[in-house]
Coordinates of N, CA, C and O in Angstrom, one line a residue:
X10 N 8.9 57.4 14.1 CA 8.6 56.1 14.6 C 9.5 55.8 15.8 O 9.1 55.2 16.8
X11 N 10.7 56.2 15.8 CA 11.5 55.7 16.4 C 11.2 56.9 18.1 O 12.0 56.9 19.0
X12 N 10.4 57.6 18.2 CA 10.2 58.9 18.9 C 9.3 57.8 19.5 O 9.8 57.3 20.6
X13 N 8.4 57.3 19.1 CA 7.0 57.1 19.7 C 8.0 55.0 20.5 O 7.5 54.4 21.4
X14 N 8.7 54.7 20.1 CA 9.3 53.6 20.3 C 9.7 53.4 21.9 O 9.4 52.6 22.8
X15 N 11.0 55.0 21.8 CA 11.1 55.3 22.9 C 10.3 55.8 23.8 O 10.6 55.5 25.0
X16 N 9.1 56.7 23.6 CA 8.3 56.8 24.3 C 7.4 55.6 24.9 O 6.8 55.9 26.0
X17 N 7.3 54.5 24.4 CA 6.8 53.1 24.7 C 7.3 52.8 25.8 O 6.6 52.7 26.8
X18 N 8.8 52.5 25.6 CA 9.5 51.3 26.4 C 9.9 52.2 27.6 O 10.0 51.7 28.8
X19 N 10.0 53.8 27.3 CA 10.2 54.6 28.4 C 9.1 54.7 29.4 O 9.5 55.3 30.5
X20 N 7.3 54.3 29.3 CA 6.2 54.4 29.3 C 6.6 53.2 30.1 O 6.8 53.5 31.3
X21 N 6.7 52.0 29.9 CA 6.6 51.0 30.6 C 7.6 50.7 31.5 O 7.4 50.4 32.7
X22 N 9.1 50.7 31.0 CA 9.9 50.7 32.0 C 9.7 51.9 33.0 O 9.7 51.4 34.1
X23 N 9.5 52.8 33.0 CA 8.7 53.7 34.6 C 7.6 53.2 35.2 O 7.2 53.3 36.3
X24 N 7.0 52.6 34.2 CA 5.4 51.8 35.0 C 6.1 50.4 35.9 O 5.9 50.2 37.1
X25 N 6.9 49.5 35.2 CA 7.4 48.9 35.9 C 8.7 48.7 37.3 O 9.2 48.0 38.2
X26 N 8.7 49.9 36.4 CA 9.7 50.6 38.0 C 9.0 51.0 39.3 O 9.5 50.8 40.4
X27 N 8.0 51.4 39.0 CA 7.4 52.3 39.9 C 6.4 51.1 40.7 O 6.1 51.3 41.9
X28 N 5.8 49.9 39.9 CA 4.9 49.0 40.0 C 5.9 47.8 41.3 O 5.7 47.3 42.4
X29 N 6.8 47.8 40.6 CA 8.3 46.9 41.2 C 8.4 47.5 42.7 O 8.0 46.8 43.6
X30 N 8.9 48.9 42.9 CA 8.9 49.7 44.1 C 7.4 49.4 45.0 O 7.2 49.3 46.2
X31 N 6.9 49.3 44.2 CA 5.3 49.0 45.3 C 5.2 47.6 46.0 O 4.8 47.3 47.1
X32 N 5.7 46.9 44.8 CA 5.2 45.3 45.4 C 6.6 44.9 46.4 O 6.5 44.1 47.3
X33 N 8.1 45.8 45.9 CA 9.0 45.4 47.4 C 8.4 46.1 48.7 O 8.2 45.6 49.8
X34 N 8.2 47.5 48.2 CA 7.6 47.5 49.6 C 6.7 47.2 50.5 O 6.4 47.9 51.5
X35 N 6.0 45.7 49.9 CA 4.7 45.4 50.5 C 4.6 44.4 49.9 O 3.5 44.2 49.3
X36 N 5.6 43.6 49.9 CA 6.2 41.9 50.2 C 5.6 41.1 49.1 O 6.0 39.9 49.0
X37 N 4.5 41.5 48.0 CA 4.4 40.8 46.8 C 5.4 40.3 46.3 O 6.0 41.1 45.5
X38 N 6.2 38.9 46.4 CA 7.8 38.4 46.3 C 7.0 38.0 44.6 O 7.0 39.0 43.8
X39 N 6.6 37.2 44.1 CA 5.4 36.8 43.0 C 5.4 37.8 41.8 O 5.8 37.6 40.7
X40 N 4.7 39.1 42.3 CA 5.0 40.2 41.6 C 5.8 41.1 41.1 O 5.8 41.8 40.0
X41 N 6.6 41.1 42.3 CA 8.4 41.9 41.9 C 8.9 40.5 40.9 O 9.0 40.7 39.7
X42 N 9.0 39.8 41.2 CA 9.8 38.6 40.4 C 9.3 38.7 38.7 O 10.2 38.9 37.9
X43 N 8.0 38.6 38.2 CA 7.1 38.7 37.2 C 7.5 40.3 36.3 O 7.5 40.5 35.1
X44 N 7.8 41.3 37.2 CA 7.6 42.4 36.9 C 9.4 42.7 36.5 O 9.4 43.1 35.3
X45 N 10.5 42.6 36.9 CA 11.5 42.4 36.5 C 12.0 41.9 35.1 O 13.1 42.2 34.5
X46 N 11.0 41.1 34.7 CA 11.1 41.2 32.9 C 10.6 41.9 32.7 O 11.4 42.3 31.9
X47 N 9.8 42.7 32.7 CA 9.4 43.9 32.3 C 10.4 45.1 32.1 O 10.6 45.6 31.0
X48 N 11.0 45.4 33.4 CA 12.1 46.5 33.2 C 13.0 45.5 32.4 O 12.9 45.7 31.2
X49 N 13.6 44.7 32.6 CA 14.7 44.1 31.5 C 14.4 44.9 30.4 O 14.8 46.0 30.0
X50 N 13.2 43.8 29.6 CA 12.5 44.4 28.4 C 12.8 45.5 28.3 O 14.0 45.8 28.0
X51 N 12.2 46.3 28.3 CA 12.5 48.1 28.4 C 13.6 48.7 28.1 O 14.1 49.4 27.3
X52 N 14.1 48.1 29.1 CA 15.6 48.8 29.2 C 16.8 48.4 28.1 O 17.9 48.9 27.9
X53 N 16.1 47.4 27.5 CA 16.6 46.4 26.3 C 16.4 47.2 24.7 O 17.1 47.2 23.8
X54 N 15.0 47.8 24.9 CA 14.5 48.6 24.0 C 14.8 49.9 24.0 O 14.7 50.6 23.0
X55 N 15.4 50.5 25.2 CA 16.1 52.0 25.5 C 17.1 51.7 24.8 O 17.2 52.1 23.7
X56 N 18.1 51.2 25.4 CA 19.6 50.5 25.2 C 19.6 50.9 23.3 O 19.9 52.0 22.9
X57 N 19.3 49.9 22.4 CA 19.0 50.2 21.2 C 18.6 51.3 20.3 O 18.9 51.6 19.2
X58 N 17.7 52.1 21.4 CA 17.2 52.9 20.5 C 17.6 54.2 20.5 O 17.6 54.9 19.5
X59 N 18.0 54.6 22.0 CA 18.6 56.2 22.8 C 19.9 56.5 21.9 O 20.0 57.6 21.3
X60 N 20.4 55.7 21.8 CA 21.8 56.3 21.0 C 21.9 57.3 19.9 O 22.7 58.2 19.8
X61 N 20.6 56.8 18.7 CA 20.4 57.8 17.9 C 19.2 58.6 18.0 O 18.4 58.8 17.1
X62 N 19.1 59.3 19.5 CA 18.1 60.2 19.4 C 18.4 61.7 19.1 O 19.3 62.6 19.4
X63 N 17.1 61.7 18.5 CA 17.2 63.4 18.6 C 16.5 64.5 18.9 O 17.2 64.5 19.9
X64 N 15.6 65.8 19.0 CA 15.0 66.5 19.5 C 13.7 65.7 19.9 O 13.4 65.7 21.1
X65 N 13.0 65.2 18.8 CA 11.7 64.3 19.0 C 11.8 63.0 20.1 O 10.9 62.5 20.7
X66 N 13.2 62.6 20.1 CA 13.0 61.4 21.0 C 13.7 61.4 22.1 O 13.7 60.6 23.0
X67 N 14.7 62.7 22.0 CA 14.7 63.0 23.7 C 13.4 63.7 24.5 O 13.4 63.5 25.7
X68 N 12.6 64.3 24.0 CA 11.0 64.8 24.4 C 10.2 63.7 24.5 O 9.3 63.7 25.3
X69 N 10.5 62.5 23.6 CA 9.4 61.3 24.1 C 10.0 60.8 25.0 O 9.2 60.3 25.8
X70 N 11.5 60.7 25.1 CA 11.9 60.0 26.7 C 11.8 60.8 27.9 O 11.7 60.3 29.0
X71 N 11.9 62.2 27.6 CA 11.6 62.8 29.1 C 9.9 63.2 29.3 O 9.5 63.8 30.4
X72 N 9.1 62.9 28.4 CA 7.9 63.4 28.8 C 6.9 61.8 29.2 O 5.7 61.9 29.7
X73 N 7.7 60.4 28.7 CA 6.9 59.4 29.5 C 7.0 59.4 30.6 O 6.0 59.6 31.2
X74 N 8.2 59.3 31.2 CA 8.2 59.3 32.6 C 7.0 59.5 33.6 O 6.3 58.6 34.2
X75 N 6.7 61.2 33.9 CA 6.1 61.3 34.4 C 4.7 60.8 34.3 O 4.1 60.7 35.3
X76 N 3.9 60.4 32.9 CA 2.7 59.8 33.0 C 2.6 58.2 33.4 O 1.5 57.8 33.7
X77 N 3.6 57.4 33.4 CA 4.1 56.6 33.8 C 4.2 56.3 34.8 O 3.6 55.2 35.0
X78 N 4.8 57.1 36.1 CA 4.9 56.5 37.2 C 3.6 56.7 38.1 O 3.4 56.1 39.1
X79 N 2.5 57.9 37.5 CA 1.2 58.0 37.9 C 0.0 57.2 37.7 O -1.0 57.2 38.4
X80 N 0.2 56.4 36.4 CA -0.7 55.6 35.5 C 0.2 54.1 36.9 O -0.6 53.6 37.6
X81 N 1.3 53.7 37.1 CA 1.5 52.9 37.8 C 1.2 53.0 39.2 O 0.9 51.9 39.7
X82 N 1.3 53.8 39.7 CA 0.5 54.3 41.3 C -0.7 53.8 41.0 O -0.8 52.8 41.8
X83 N -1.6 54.0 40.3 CA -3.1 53.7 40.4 C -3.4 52.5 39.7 O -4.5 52.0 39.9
X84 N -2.5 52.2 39.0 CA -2.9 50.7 38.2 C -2.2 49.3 39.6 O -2.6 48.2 39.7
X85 N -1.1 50.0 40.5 CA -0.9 49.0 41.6 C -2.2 49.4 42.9 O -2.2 48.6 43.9
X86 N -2.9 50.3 42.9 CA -3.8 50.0 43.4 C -5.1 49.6 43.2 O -6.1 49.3 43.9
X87 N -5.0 49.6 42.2 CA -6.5 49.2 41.4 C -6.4 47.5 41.3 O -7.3 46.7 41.6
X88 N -5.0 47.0 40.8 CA -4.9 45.7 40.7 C -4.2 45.0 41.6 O -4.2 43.9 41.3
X89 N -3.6 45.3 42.9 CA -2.7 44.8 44.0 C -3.7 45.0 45.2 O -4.1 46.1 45.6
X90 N -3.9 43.9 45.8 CA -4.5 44.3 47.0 C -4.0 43.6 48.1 O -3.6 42.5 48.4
X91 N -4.1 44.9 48.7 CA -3.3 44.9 50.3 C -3.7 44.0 51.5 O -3.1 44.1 52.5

């Protein structure tokens, strides 16, 4: 449980990292602002839970990432318009 937990909050805090990076560089001030609880959040949920990881949930935290920051490339273009 605790594997798939960090895979969550690691899943979204990269989505909202990567989402955050889009909307400063293309002045959505609204969006970055809204989206900054998001990483809070996350990182609030990492914080807690990283400490006692182990083989399973260091694999869930390095294997969200990357679907993360790709699923947010295309969800800020699909939902942000330029």
């Amino acid at each position: 449980m605790t594997a798939l937990i960090i895979f969550g909050s690691t899943f979204v805090l990269v989505f909202a990292l990567g989402f955050q990076s889009l909307n400063v560089n293309n002045g959505h001030y609204r969006a970055a602002f809204v989206t900054s609880f998001a990483i809070s959040g996350a990182n609030l949920v990492l914080f807690k839970t990283v400490p006692e990881a182990g083989f399973y949930e260091i694999t869930a935290y390095l294997t969200s990432g990357p679907f993360a920051i790709v699923t947010s490339m295309w969800a800020h273009r699909k939902w942000v318009r330029e």
